[in-house]
């Protein structure tokens, strides 16, 4: 039996979207391939509220995170981390020999504008990374306020991991002056895993031109050049299947309306939060709760594995805690094409099993 996924990626994918993955192939150097990538880029610009270029990478989101920190750091990167995915970005910098410092908080807390101000005012950094929505802890960082601080430091390339929020929560790239905003297909966009997406500003491009060793496959400047000089092509063979499905799904997303979609995510989040407060407790700081997933403290010490097995027999799957929080928390994702009724059905089943 198929289990309906309420895990923070990969998410449940609509069957009409899945079917688009089976579209017959076209040549990746054809005019049709260029047109496909151009259409996708135009629609993604709406989703990200930007006029910047859109880069696609046939990797998961991690590919463009690694590419960004390597391609665009000349001096030193400031990595702000509120959990597992922030830490991952620091590991990526280190393993690429990119000088970097990490600025952490206790898990469950958010990065503060003051913390960012303090780090950037040292003048040591020319790139910074922030996690918009930390999927391990369920924190959504106050990026609007943080962006106000970053604007004071024009030498800093502003990179944002929006892997688990883009498409489910409003991110105004141009207003916030984000240089590289990254996501992947298998989370709030509601597609199968395998393609990463980012916005790419003029400032990011200028920086990359100064960086001598950007790697090859994840070189953001190379991805950009193929769009500009070869009319929306990709340096190697991209996952055309994902591109067909993405092109189609973006139409569905824009048809729903971005504001409607973001509101639906907030409504789903509120349902899960209310339920969690009644029966357990929220792990993350109440002021900065994620709209796309909820991390719940396992205050009743339930056996999450056993709960998930029971749920599995009923056709649902939730997620245990991430890494070191495996037993202490569990997570319910409410993103992509998931509806309020789906969440209610899931919570009713959990209640039925536990209470
Ligand atoms: C899932 C996730 C990633 C990793 O993305 P992949 O597509 O699995 O490489 C990075 N950051 C956040 C916040 C995520 O949720």
Short mmCIF file of C-alpha atoms and ligand atoms in Angstrom, two decimals:
data_model
loop_
_atom_site.label_atom_id
_atom_site.label_comp_id
_atom_site.label_asym_id
_atom_site.label_seq_id
_atom_site.Cartn_x
_atom_site.Cartn_y
_atom_site.Cartn_z
CA UNK A 1 0.00 0.00 0.00
CA UNK A 2 1.24 3.49 -0.79
CA UNK A 3 1.81 5.58 2.30
CA UNK A 4 0.79 9.20 2.02
CA UNK A 5 3.90 11.16 2.94
CA UNK A 6 3.89 13.76 5.70
CA UNK A 7 7.68 13.79 5.90
CA UNK A 8 9.72 16.91 5.07
CA UNK A 9 10.79 15.64 1.69
CA UNK A 10 10.25 13.91 -0.51
CA UNK A 11 6.61 14.93 -0.34
CA UNK A 12 3.48 13.45 -1.79
CA UNK A 13 3.36 14.21 -5.54
CA UNK A 14 0.09 14.60 -7.43
CA UNK A 15 -0.44 11.84 -9.99
CA UNK A 16 -0.87 14.28 -12.89
CA UNK A 17 2.53 15.78 -11.99
CA UNK A 18 4.10 12.31 -11.78
CA UNK A 19 2.73 11.52 -15.21
CA UNK A 20 4.60 14.49 -16.68
CA UNK A 21 7.86 12.81 -15.65
CA UNK A 22 7.04 10.21 -18.33
CA UNK A 23 6.91 12.75 -21.17
CA UNK A 24 8.82 11.45 -24.24
CA UNK A 25 12.37 12.80 -24.49
CA UNK A 26 13.53 15.70 -26.62
CA UNK A 27 17.11 16.55 -27.55
CA UNK A 28 18.69 18.64 -24.83
CA UNK A 29 20.31 20.92 -27.44
CA UNK A 30 17.03 21.54 -29.25
CA UNK A 31 15.04 24.76 -29.46
CA UNK A 32 12.30 22.97 -27.53
CA UNK A 33 14.69 22.36 -24.65
CA UNK A 34 15.63 26.06 -24.61
CA UNK A 35 11.97 27.01 -24.65
CA UNK A 36 11.22 24.62 -21.80
CA UNK A 37 13.96 26.08 -19.62
CA UNK A 38 12.93 29.64 -20.49
CA UNK A 39 9.31 28.94 -19.54
CA UNK A 40 10.37 27.41 -16.23
CA UNK A 41 12.60 30.38 -15.46
CA UNK A 42 9.85 32.91 -16.21
CA UNK A 43 7.45 31.15 -13.86
CA UNK A 44 10.06 30.73 -11.12
CA UNK A 45 10.81 34.45 -11.29
CA UNK A 46 7.19 35.02 -10.27
CA UNK A 47 7.44 32.51 -7.45
CA UNK A 48 10.59 34.18 -6.10
CA UNK A 49 9.41 37.76 -6.76
CA UNK A 50 12.58 38.47 -8.71
CA UNK A 51 13.94 39.69 -12.01
CA UNK A 52 17.20 37.81 -11.47
CA UNK A 53 18.24 34.82 -13.53
CA UNK A 54 17.22 31.31 -12.54
CA UNK A 55 19.76 28.48 -12.56
CA UNK A 56 18.77 24.82 -12.65
CA UNK A 57 21.02 21.97 -11.56
CA UNK A 58 20.47 18.26 -12.01
CA UNK A 59 21.32 17.61 -8.37
CA UNK A 60 19.27 17.88 -5.23
CA UNK A 61 19.32 21.20 -3.35
CA UNK A 62 22.63 20.37 -1.69
CA UNK A 63 24.32 20.65 -5.09
CA UNK A 64 23.57 24.34 -5.46
CA UNK A 65 24.35 25.00 -1.78
CA UNK A 66 27.83 23.60 -2.36
CA UNK A 67 28.10 25.42 -5.70
CA UNK A 68 27.11 28.77 -4.17
CA UNK A 69 29.58 28.78 -1.30
CA UNK A 70 32.39 27.60 -3.54
CA UNK A 71 31.65 29.77 -6.59
CA UNK A 72 31.04 33.05 -4.77
CA UNK A 73 33.36 33.26 -1.75
CA UNK A 74 36.57 35.15 -2.40
CA UNK A 75 37.54 36.15 1.12
CA UNK A 76 35.61 34.29 3.82
CA UNK A 77 32.08 32.96 4.35
CA UNK A 78 29.89 33.57 7.42
CA UNK A 79 27.64 30.55 7.90
CA UNK A 80 24.65 31.13 10.17
CA UNK A 81 23.29 27.84 11.42
CA UNK A 82 20.21 26.98 13.45
CA UNK A 83 20.39 23.23 12.91
CA UNK A 84 21.47 20.33 10.72
CA UNK A 85 21.20 22.05 7.35
CA UNK A 86 23.10 25.13 8.45
CA UNK A 87 25.82 22.82 9.74
CA UNK A 88 25.84 21.06 6.39
CA UNK A 89 26.62 24.34 4.61
CA UNK A 90 29.62 24.84 6.89
CA UNK A 91 30.88 21.31 6.08
CA UNK A 92 30.52 22.10 2.39
CA UNK A 93 32.66 25.22 2.75
CA UNK A 94 35.32 23.39 4.72
CA UNK A 95 35.53 20.42 2.41
CA UNK A 96 35.95 22.75 -0.58
CA UNK A 97 38.75 24.64 1.17
CA UNK A 98 36.59 27.76 1.35
CA UNK A 99 37.53 29.82 4.44
CA UNK A 100 34.45 30.00 6.68
CA UNK A 101 33.21 30.57 10.21
CA UNK A 102 30.03 29.15 11.66
CA UNK A 103 27.67 31.10 13.91
CA UNK A 104 25.35 28.77 15.78
CA UNK A 105 22.46 29.02 18.22
CA UNK A 106 20.91 26.46 20.48
CA UNK A 107 18.67 24.14 18.44
CA UNK A 108 15.11 25.40 18.49
CA UNK A 109 16.23 29.06 18.41
CA UNK A 110 16.49 31.43 15.45
CA UNK A 111 19.36 33.49 14.06
CA UNK A 112 18.94 37.07 15.26
CA UNK A 113 19.61 40.24 13.26
CA UNK A 114 22.02 41.25 16.06
CA UNK A 115 24.05 38.08 15.59
CA UNK A 116 24.32 38.81 11.88
CA UNK A 117 25.23 42.45 12.52
CA UNK A 118 27.96 41.47 14.92
CA UNK A 119 29.53 39.01 12.51
CA UNK A 120 29.33 41.09 9.34
CA UNK A 121 30.51 44.31 11.01
CA UNK A 122 33.91 42.65 11.55
CA UNK A 123 34.50 43.19 7.82
CA UNK A 124 35.94 39.67 7.53
CA UNK A 125 33.24 38.23 5.29
CA UNK A 126 32.24 38.63 1.66
CA UNK A 127 29.55 35.93 1.60
CA UNK A 128 26.97 34.78 4.11
CA UNK A 129 24.55 31.88 4.20
CA UNK A 130 21.32 31.57 6.13
CA UNK A 131 18.73 28.84 6.40
CA UNK A 132 15.26 30.23 5.76
CA UNK A 133 13.45 27.20 7.12
CA UNK A 134 15.44 24.73 9.20
CA UNK A 135 13.93 21.32 8.58
CA UNK A 136 15.55 19.67 11.59
CA UNK A 137 14.17 22.05 14.23
CA UNK A 138 11.09 23.59 12.59
CA UNK A 139 12.45 27.15 12.83
CA UNK A 140 11.66 29.76 10.21
CA UNK A 141 14.28 32.48 10.55
CA UNK A 142 13.26 36.18 10.60
CA UNK A 143 14.86 36.77 7.22
CA UNK A 144 13.08 40.07 6.54
CA UNK A 145 14.80 41.66 9.54
CA UNK A 146 18.06 39.89 8.83
CA UNK A 147 17.97 41.21 5.25
CA UNK A 148 17.81 44.78 6.59
CA UNK A 149 21.17 44.15 8.28
CA UNK A 150 22.75 42.45 5.28
CA UNK A 151 21.84 45.43 3.07
CA UNK A 152 24.33 47.53 5.02
CA UNK A 153 27.18 45.34 3.75
CA UNK A 154 27.24 45.59 -0.04
CA UNK A 155 30.39 43.44 -0.35
CA UNK A 156 28.54 40.45 1.15
CA UNK A 157 26.90 37.96 -1.25
CA UNK A 158 23.66 36.93 0.49
CA UNK A 159 22.84 33.21 0.06
CA UNK A 160 19.68 31.61 1.39
CA UNK A 161 18.72 27.97 1.79
CA UNK A 162 14.99 27.98 1.01
CA UNK A 163 14.93 24.28 0.21
CA UNK A 164 12.02 23.42 2.49
CA UNK A 165 10.08 26.67 2.17
CA UNK A 166 10.15 28.05 -1.40
CA UNK A 167 6.76 27.44 -2.94
CA UNK A 168 5.13 27.18 0.49
CA UNK A 169 6.10 30.47 2.07
CA UNK A 170 6.58 33.90 0.55
CA UNK A 171 10.19 34.84 -0.17
CA UNK A 172 10.62 38.16 -1.93
CA UNK A 173 14.09 37.80 -3.38
CA UNK A 174 14.46 41.28 -4.90
CA UNK A 175 12.94 43.11 -1.96
CA UNK A 176 15.24 41.29 0.46
CA UNK A 177 18.18 41.63 -1.97
CA UNK A 178 19.00 37.94 -1.79
CA UNK A 179 21.77 37.12 -4.27
CA UNK A 180 21.36 33.35 -4.38
CA UNK A 181 18.13 31.75 -3.15
CA UNK A 182 18.18 27.97 -3.38
CA UNK A 183 15.51 25.29 -3.39
CA UNK A 184 14.90 21.78 -4.65
CA UNK A 185 11.97 20.06 -6.24
CA UNK A 186 10.96 17.49 -3.62
CA UNK A 187 9.72 19.78 -0.87
CA UNK A 188 7.19 22.63 -1.02
CA UNK A 189 7.17 22.62 -4.82
CA UNK A 190 5.66 19.13 -4.78
CA UNK A 191 7.77 17.24 -7.33
CA UNK A 192 10.02 14.18 -7.21
CA UNK A 193 13.63 14.73 -5.99
CA UNK A 194 16.41 15.34 -8.49
CA UNK A 195 16.49 18.97 -9.55
CA UNK A 196 17.80 22.04 -7.73
CA UNK A 197 16.89 25.64 -8.46
CA UNK A 198 18.41 28.99 -7.51
CA UNK A 199 18.10 32.67 -8.25
CA UNK A 200 21.36 34.34 -9.30
CA UNK A 201 21.98 38.08 -8.99
CA UNK A 202 24.32 40.36 -10.88
CA UNK A 203 26.36 40.77 -7.72
CA UNK A 204 26.75 36.99 -7.41
CA UNK A 205 27.82 36.82 -11.05
CA UNK A 206 30.43 39.54 -10.61
CA UNK A 207 31.80 37.78 -7.58
CA UNK A 208 32.00 34.39 -9.27
CA UNK A 209 34.02 35.96 -12.08
CA UNK A 210 36.69 36.86 -9.53
CA UNK A 211 36.86 33.38 -7.97
CA UNK A 212 39.50 31.30 -9.76
CA UNK A 213 38.56 27.74 -8.73
CA UNK A 214 34.81 27.27 -8.82
CA UNK A 215 34.81 23.55 -9.51
CA UNK A 216 33.23 22.22 -12.68
CA UNK A 217 29.80 20.63 -12.35
CA UNK A 218 28.56 22.98 -9.63
CA UNK A 219 30.10 26.14 -11.08
CA UNK A 220 27.27 28.66 -10.93
CA UNK A 221 28.92 30.92 -13.47
CA UNK A 222 29.04 28.12 -16.00
CA UNK A 223 25.33 27.42 -15.48
CA UNK A 224 24.68 31.13 -15.99
CA UNK A 225 26.78 31.32 -19.17
CA UNK A 226 24.85 28.52 -20.83
CA UNK A 227 21.64 30.42 -20.21
CA UNK A 228 22.97 33.73 -21.51
CA UNK A 229 25.22 32.65 -24.34
CA UNK A 230 23.42 29.54 -25.53
CA UNK A 231 19.82 30.66 -25.06
CA UNK A 232 18.66 28.82 -21.97
CA UNK A 233 20.66 25.64 -22.30
CA UNK A 234 22.36 23.51 -19.68
CA UNK A 235 26.12 22.67 -19.73
CA UNK A 236 25.57 18.89 -19.64
CA UNK A 237 22.42 16.78 -20.03
CA UNK A 238 19.78 17.98 -17.56
CA UNK A 239 16.95 15.89 -16.15
CA UNK A 240 14.45 16.79 -18.84
CA UNK A 241 11.86 14.65 -17.07
CA UNK A 242 12.00 16.92 -14.04
CA UNK A 243 11.84 19.96 -16.28
CA UNK A 244 8.64 18.74 -17.98
CA UNK A 245 7.05 18.09 -14.60
CA UNK A 246 8.28 21.37 -13.11
CA UNK A 247 6.97 23.40 -16.05
CA UNK A 248 3.57 21.78 -15.56
CA UNK A 249 3.54 22.04 -11.76
CA UNK A 250 4.47 25.74 -11.84
CA UNK A 251 1.33 26.35 -13.89
CA UNK A 252 -0.70 24.55 -11.21
CA UNK A 253 0.99 26.64 -8.49
CA UNK A 254 0.35 29.94 -10.28
CA UNK A 255 -3.23 28.87 -10.98
CA UNK A 256 -3.83 28.28 -7.29
CA UNK A 257 -2.37 31.75 -6.74
CA UNK A 258 0.78 32.33 -4.71
CA UNK A 259 -1.03 34.15 -1.90
CA UNK A 260 -3.66 31.40 -1.67
CA UNK A 261 -0.94 28.80 -1.60
CA UNK A 262 0.99 30.56 1.17
CA UNK A 263 -2.23 31.04 3.16
CA UNK A 264 -3.07 27.34 2.83
CA UNK A 265 0.36 26.50 4.25
CA UNK A 266 -0.21 28.77 7.25
CA UNK A 267 -3.63 27.22 7.88
CA UNK A 268 -2.18 23.70 7.77
CA UNK A 269 0.64 24.78 10.10
CA UNK A 270 -1.84 26.23 12.59
CA UNK A 271 -3.82 23.00 12.69
CA UNK A 272 -0.72 20.96 13.46
CA UNK A 273 0.58 23.47 16.01
CA UNK A 274 -2.73 23.54 17.89
CA UNK A 275 -2.81 19.77 17.95
CA UNK A 276 0.82 19.61 19.12
CA UNK A 277 0.23 22.13 21.90
CA UNK A 278 -2.76 20.13 23.11
CA UNK A 279 -1.04 16.76 23.20
CA UNK A 280 2.71 17.44 23.25
CA UNK A 281 4.73 20.68 22.95
CA UNK A 282 6.35 22.62 20.15
CA UNK A 283 10.10 22.22 19.91
CA UNK A 284 10.87 25.55 18.23
CA UNK A 285 10.71 29.07 19.63
CA UNK A 286 7.04 30.10 19.27
CA UNK A 287 8.02 33.38 17.61
CA UNK A 288 9.69 31.70 14.66
CA UNK A 289 7.64 28.66 13.76
CA UNK A 290 7.94 27.14 10.31
CA UNK A 291 4.93 27.29 7.99
CA UNK A 292 5.89 24.12 6.14
CA UNK A 293 6.71 21.65 8.90
CA UNK A 294 6.29 21.31 12.64
CA UNK A 295 8.84 19.74 14.96
CA UNK A 296 7.09 18.38 18.03
CA UNK A 297 8.77 17.64 21.36
CA UNK A 298 8.05 14.08 22.39
CA UNK A 299 6.93 15.10 25.89
CA UNK A 300 4.90 11.90 26.40
CA UNK A 301 7.86 9.75 25.49
CA UNK A 302 5.91 7.80 22.90
CA UNK A 303 7.61 5.24 20.68
CA UNK A 304 7.67 7.21 17.43
CA UNK A 305 8.77 4.17 15.43
CA UNK A 306 5.80 2.19 16.69
CA UNK A 307 3.43 5.07 15.94
CA UNK A 308 4.78 5.28 12.43
CA UNK A 309 4.34 1.54 11.90
CA UNK A 310 0.71 1.81 12.98
CA UNK A 311 0.24 4.84 10.76
CA UNK A 312 1.88 2.94 7.92
CA UNK A 313 -0.78 0.26 8.11
CA UNK A 314 -3.35 2.99 7.68
CA UNK A 315 -1.49 4.52 4.74
CA UNK A 316 0.34 7.47 6.34
CA UNK A 317 3.93 8.29 7.17
CA UNK A 318 5.34 11.00 9.43
CA UNK A 319 8.98 11.64 10.33
CA UNK A 320 11.04 10.98 13.41
CA UNK A 321 13.39 13.65 14.76
CA UNK A 322 16.48 14.63 12.80
CA UNK A 323 19.85 13.16 13.78
CA UNK A 324 20.53 13.70 17.46
CA UNK A 325 16.83 14.51 18.06
CA UNK A 326 15.60 11.23 16.61
CA UNK A 327 13.71 10.10 19.73
CA UNK A 328 13.22 13.43 21.46
CA UNK A 329 11.13 14.95 18.69
CA UNK A 330 9.06 13.96 15.69
CA UNK A 331 8.09 15.97 12.65
CA UNK A 332 4.98 16.47 10.57
CA UNK A 333 5.40 18.18 7.22
CA UNK A 334 2.54 20.24 5.82
CA UNK A 335 3.78 21.41 2.49
CA UNK A 336 3.33 21.32 -1.29
CA UNK A 337 -0.09 20.07 -2.44
CA UNK A 338 -1.14 18.71 0.94
CA UNK A 339 -4.59 20.02 1.91
CA UNK A 340 -6.23 20.85 5.25
CA UNK A 341 -8.38 17.72 4.96
CA UNK A 342 -5.26 15.57 4.59
CA UNK A 343 -3.84 17.05 7.79
CA UNK A 344 -7.11 16.53 9.66
CA UNK A 345 -7.24 12.93 8.50
CA UNK A 346 -3.66 12.34 9.65
CA UNK A 347 -4.21 13.92 13.08
CA UNK A 348 -7.44 11.97 13.58
CA UNK A 349 -5.55 8.77 12.91
CA UNK A 350 -2.75 9.69 15.30
CA UNK A 351 -5.33 10.51 17.97
CA UNK A 352 -7.03 7.21 17.33
CA UNK A 353 -3.76 5.33 17.77
CA UNK A 354 -2.42 7.23 20.78
CA UNK A 355 -5.35 8.45 22.83
C1 LIG B 1 16.09 18.94 2.43
C2 LIG B 1 16.91 20.13 2.80
C3 LIG B 1 18.19 20.34 2.28
C4 LIG B 1 18.86 19.34 1.41
O1 LIG B 1 18.25 19.35 0.20
P1 LIG B 1 18.45 18.11 -0.80
O2 LIG B 1 17.54 18.49 -1.90
O3 LIG B 1 18.06 16.89 -0.06
O4 LIG B 1 19.89 18.11 -1.18
C5 LIG B 1 18.85 21.50 2.61
N1 LIG B 1 18.31 22.39 3.43
C6 LIG B 1 17.09 22.24 3.96
C7 LIG B 1 16.56 23.28 4.86
C8 LIG B 1 16.36 21.10 3.66
O5 LIG B 1 15.14 20.93 4.18
#
